[in-house]
Short mmCIF file of C-alpha atoms and ligand atoms in Angstrom, two decimals:
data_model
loop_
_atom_site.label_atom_id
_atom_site.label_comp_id
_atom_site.label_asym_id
_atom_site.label_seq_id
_atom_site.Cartn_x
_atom_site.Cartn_y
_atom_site.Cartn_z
CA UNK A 1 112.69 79.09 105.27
CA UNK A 2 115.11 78.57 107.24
CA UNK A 3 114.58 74.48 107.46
CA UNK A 4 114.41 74.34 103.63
CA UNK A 5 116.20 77.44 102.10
CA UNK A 6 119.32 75.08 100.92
CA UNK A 7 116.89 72.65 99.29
CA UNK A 8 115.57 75.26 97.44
CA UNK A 9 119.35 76.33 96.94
CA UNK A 10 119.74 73.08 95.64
CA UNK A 11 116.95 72.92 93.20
CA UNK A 12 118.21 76.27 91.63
CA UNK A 13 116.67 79.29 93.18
CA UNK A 14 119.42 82.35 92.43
CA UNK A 15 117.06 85.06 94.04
CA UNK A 16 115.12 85.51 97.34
CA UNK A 17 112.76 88.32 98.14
CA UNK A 18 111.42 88.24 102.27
CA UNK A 19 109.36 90.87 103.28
CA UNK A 20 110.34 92.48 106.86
CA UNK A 21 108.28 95.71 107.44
CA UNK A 22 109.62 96.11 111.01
CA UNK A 23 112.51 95.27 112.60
CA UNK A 24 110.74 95.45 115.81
CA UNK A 25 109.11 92.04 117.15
CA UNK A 26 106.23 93.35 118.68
CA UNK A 27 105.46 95.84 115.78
CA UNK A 28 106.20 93.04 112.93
CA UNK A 29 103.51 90.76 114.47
CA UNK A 30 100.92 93.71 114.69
CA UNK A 31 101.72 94.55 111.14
CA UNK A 32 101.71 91.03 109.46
CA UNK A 33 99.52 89.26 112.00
CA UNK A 34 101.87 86.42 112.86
CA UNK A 35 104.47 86.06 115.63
CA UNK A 36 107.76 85.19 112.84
CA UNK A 37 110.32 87.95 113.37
CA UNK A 38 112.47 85.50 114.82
CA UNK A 39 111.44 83.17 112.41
CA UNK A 40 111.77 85.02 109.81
CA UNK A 41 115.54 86.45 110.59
CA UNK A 42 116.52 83.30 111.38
CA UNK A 43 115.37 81.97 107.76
CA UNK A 44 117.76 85.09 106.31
CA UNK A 45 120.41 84.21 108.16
CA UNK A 46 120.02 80.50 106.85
CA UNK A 47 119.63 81.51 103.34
CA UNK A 48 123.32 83.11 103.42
CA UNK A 49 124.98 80.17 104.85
CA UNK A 50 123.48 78.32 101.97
CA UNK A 51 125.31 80.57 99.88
CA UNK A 52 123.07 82.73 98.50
CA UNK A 53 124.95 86.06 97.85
CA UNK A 54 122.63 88.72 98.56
CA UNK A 55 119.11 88.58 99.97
CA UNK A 56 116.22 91.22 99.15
CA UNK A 57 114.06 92.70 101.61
CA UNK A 58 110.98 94.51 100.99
CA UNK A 59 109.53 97.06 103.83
CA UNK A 60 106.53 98.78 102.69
CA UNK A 61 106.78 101.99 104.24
CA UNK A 62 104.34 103.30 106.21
CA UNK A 63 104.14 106.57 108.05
CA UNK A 64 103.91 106.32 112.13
CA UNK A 65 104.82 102.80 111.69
CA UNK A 66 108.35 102.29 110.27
CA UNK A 67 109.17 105.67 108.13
CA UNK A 68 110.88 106.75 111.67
CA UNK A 69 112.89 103.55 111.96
CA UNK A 70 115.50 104.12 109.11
CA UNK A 71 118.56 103.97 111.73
CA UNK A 72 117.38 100.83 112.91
CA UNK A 73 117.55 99.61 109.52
CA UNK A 74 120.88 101.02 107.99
CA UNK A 75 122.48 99.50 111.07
CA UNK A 76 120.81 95.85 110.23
CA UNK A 77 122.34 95.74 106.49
CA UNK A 78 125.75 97.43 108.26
CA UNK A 79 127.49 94.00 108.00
CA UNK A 80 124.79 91.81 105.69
CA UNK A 81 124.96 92.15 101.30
CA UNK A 82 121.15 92.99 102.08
CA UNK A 83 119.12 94.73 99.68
CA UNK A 84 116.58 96.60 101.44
CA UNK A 85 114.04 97.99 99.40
CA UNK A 86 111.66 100.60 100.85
CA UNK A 87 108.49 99.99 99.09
CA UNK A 88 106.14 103.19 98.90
CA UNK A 89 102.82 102.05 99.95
CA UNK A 90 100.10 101.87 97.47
CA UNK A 91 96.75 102.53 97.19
CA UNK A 92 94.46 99.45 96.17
CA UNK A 93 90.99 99.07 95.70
CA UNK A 94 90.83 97.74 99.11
CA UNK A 95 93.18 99.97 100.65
CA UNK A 96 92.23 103.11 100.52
CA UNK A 97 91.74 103.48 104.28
CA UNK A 98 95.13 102.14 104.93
CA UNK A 99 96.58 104.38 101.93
CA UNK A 100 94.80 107.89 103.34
CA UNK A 101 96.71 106.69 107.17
CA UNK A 102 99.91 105.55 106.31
CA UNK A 103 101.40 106.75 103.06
CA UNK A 104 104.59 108.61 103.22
CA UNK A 105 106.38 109.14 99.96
CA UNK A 106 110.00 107.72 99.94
CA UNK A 107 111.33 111.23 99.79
CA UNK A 108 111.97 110.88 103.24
CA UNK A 109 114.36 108.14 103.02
CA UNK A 110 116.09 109.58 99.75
CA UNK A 111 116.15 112.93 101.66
CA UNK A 112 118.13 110.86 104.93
CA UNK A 113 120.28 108.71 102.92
CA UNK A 114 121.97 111.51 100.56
CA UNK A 115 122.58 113.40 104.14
CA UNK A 116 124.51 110.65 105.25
CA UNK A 117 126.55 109.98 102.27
CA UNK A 118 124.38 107.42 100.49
CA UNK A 119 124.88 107.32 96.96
CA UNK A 120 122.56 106.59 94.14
CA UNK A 121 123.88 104.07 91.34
CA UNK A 122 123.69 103.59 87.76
CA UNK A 123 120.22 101.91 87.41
CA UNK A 124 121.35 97.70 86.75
CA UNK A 125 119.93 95.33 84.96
CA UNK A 126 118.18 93.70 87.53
CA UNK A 127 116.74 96.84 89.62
CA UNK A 128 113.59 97.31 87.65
CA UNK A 129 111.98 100.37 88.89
CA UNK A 130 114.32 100.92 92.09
CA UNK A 131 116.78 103.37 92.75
CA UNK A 132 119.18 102.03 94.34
CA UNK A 133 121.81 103.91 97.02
CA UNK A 134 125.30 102.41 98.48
CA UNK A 135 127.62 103.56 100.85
CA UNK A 136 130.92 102.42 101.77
CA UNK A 137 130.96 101.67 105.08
CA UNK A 138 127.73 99.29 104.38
CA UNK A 139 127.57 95.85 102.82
CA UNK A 140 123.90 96.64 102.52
CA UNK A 141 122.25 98.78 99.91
CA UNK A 142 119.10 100.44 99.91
CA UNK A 143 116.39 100.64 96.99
CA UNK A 144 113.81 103.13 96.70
CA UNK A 145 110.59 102.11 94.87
CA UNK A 146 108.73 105.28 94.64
CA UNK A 147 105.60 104.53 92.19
CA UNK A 148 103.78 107.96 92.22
CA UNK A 149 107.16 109.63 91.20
CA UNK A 150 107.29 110.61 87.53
CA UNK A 151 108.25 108.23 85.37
CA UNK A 152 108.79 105.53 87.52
CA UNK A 153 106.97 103.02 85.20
CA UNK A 154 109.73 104.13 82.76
CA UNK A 155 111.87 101.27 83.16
CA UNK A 156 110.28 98.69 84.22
CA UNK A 157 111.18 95.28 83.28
CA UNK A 158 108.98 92.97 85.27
CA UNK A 159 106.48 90.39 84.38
CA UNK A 160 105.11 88.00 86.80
CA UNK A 161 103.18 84.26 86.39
CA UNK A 162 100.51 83.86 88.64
CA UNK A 163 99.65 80.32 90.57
CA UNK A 164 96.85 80.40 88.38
CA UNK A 165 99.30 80.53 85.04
CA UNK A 166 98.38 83.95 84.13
CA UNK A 167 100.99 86.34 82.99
CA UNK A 168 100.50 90.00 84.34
CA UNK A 169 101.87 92.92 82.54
CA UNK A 170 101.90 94.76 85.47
CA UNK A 171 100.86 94.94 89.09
CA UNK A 172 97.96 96.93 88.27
CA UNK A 173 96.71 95.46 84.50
CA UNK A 174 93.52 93.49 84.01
CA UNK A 175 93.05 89.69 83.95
CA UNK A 176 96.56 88.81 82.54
CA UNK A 177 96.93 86.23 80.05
CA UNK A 178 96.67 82.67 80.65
CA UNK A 179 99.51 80.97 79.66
CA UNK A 180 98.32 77.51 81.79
CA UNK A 181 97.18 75.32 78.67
CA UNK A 182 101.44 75.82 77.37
CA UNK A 183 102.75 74.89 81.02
CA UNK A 184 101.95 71.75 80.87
CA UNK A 185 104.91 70.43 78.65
CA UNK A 186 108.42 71.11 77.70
CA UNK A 187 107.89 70.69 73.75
CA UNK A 188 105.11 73.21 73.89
CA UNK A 189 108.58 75.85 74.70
CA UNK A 190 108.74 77.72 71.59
CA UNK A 191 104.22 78.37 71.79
CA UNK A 192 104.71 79.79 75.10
CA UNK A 193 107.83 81.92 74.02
CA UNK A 194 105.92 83.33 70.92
CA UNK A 195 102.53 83.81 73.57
CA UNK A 196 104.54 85.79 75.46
CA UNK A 197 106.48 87.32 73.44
CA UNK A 198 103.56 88.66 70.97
CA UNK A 199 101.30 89.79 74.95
CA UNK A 200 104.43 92.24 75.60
CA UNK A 201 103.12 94.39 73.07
CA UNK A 202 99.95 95.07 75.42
CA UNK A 203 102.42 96.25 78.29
CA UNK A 204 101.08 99.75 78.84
CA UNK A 205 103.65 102.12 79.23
CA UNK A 206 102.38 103.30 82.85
CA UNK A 207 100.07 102.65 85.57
CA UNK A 208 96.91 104.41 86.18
CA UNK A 209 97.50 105.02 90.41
CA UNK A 210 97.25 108.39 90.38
CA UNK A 211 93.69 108.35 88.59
CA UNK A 212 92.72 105.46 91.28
CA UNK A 213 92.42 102.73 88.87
CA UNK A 214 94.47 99.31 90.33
CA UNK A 215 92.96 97.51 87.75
CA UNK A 216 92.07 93.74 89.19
CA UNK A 217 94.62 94.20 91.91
CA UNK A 218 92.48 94.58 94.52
CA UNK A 219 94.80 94.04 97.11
CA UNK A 220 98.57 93.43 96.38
CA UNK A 221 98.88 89.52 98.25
CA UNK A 222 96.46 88.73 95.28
CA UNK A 223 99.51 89.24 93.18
CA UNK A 224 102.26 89.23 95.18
CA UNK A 225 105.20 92.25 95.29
S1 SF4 B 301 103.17 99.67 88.05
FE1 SF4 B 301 103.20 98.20 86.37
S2 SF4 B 301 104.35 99.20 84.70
FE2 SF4 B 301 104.74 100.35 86.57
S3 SF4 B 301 106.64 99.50 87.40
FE3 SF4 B 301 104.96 98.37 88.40
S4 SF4 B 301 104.56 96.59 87.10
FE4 SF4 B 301 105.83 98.03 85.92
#
């Protein structure tokens, strides 16, 4: 990222998501498997000198491993336009092991932050399904994605292409819906608008977590955050 993230600048990326679950070297290799903290906060770092604004982070919080490290966190996105969003963990068809360990709801964060003086904002455009908490002594802000809360589907805005062309509905939907024989040419624009457009209708309103149905998502780096 941090070789390449003003090319990308370049070629018109506006948004960056990185996912840090720890702060902690030691613990962010145990957790991802690779040795890249350094890497990885160096490719930040990189990204705002090539003039990106504001930088989203996902941590997917996990109890014993990170929900204890919220300090350590606040004080990172002190003096960087950081978004870090605190991802509740979720329960996949693969995951249930990991789920039944490590799930902490993210009403242990909101609980800290509105002690110190955090604030929750006026849901924007762009937060989807976040709630999202400032303070004025930070540049940083922190969003709270809390997906067995009531209603959090509410408001969701987000639809996301596959590599393989599909369009998902949601994290947790079925098979999607290929869109791959319209990507193949600008002129075929307005059929991929109206195949879209006319699939939205299918969105379901919710997701069906809580009744332990993922639907294909088996695990989430099959589909990405
Ligand atoms: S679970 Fe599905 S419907 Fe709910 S917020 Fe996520 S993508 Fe949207």
């Amino acid at each position: 990222m941090a070789r390449d993230v003003r090319a990308w600048r370049d070629a018109g990326l506006t948004n960056i998501n990185v996912s840090v679950d720890s702060l902690d070297a030691r613990q962010f290799h145990a957790i991802t498997g690779q040795d890249k903290f350094a890497e990885v906060m160096a490719g930040i770092d990189a990204a705002f000198d090539a003039g990106f604004e504001k930088v989203k982070v996902n941590s997917v919080l996990m109890r014993d491993l990170n929900s204890h490290s919220l300090s350590t966190f606040l004080d990172w996105i002190r003096t960087r336009p950081i978004q870090l969003r605190f991802i509740e963990l979720m329960e996949t068809g693969e995951g249930g092991d990991l789920f039944r360990r490590h799930h902490i709801s993210g009403e242990v964060i909101r609980d800290q932050l509105l002690m110190q003086g955090w604030q929750l904002q006026p849901r924007g455009r762009s937060d989807g399904p976040a709630q999202v908490f400032r303070h004025t002594d930070y540049q940083g802000e922190v969003g709270l994605i809390m997906p067995y809360e009531k209603d959090f589907c509410a408001s969701c805005n987000r639809l996301r292409v596959s590599a393989m062309g599909n369009l998902h509905l949601c994290l947790f939907g079925d098979g999607g819906v290929s869109l791959r024989d319209l990507l193949a040419s600008d002129a075929q624009q307005g059929e991929l608008q109206a195949r879209i457009a006319h699939s939205l209708g299918q969105k379901k309103q919710t997701h069906f977590l809580h009744q332990g149905n993922t639907g294909i998502t088996q695990n989430l780096s099959f589909i990405g955050g």
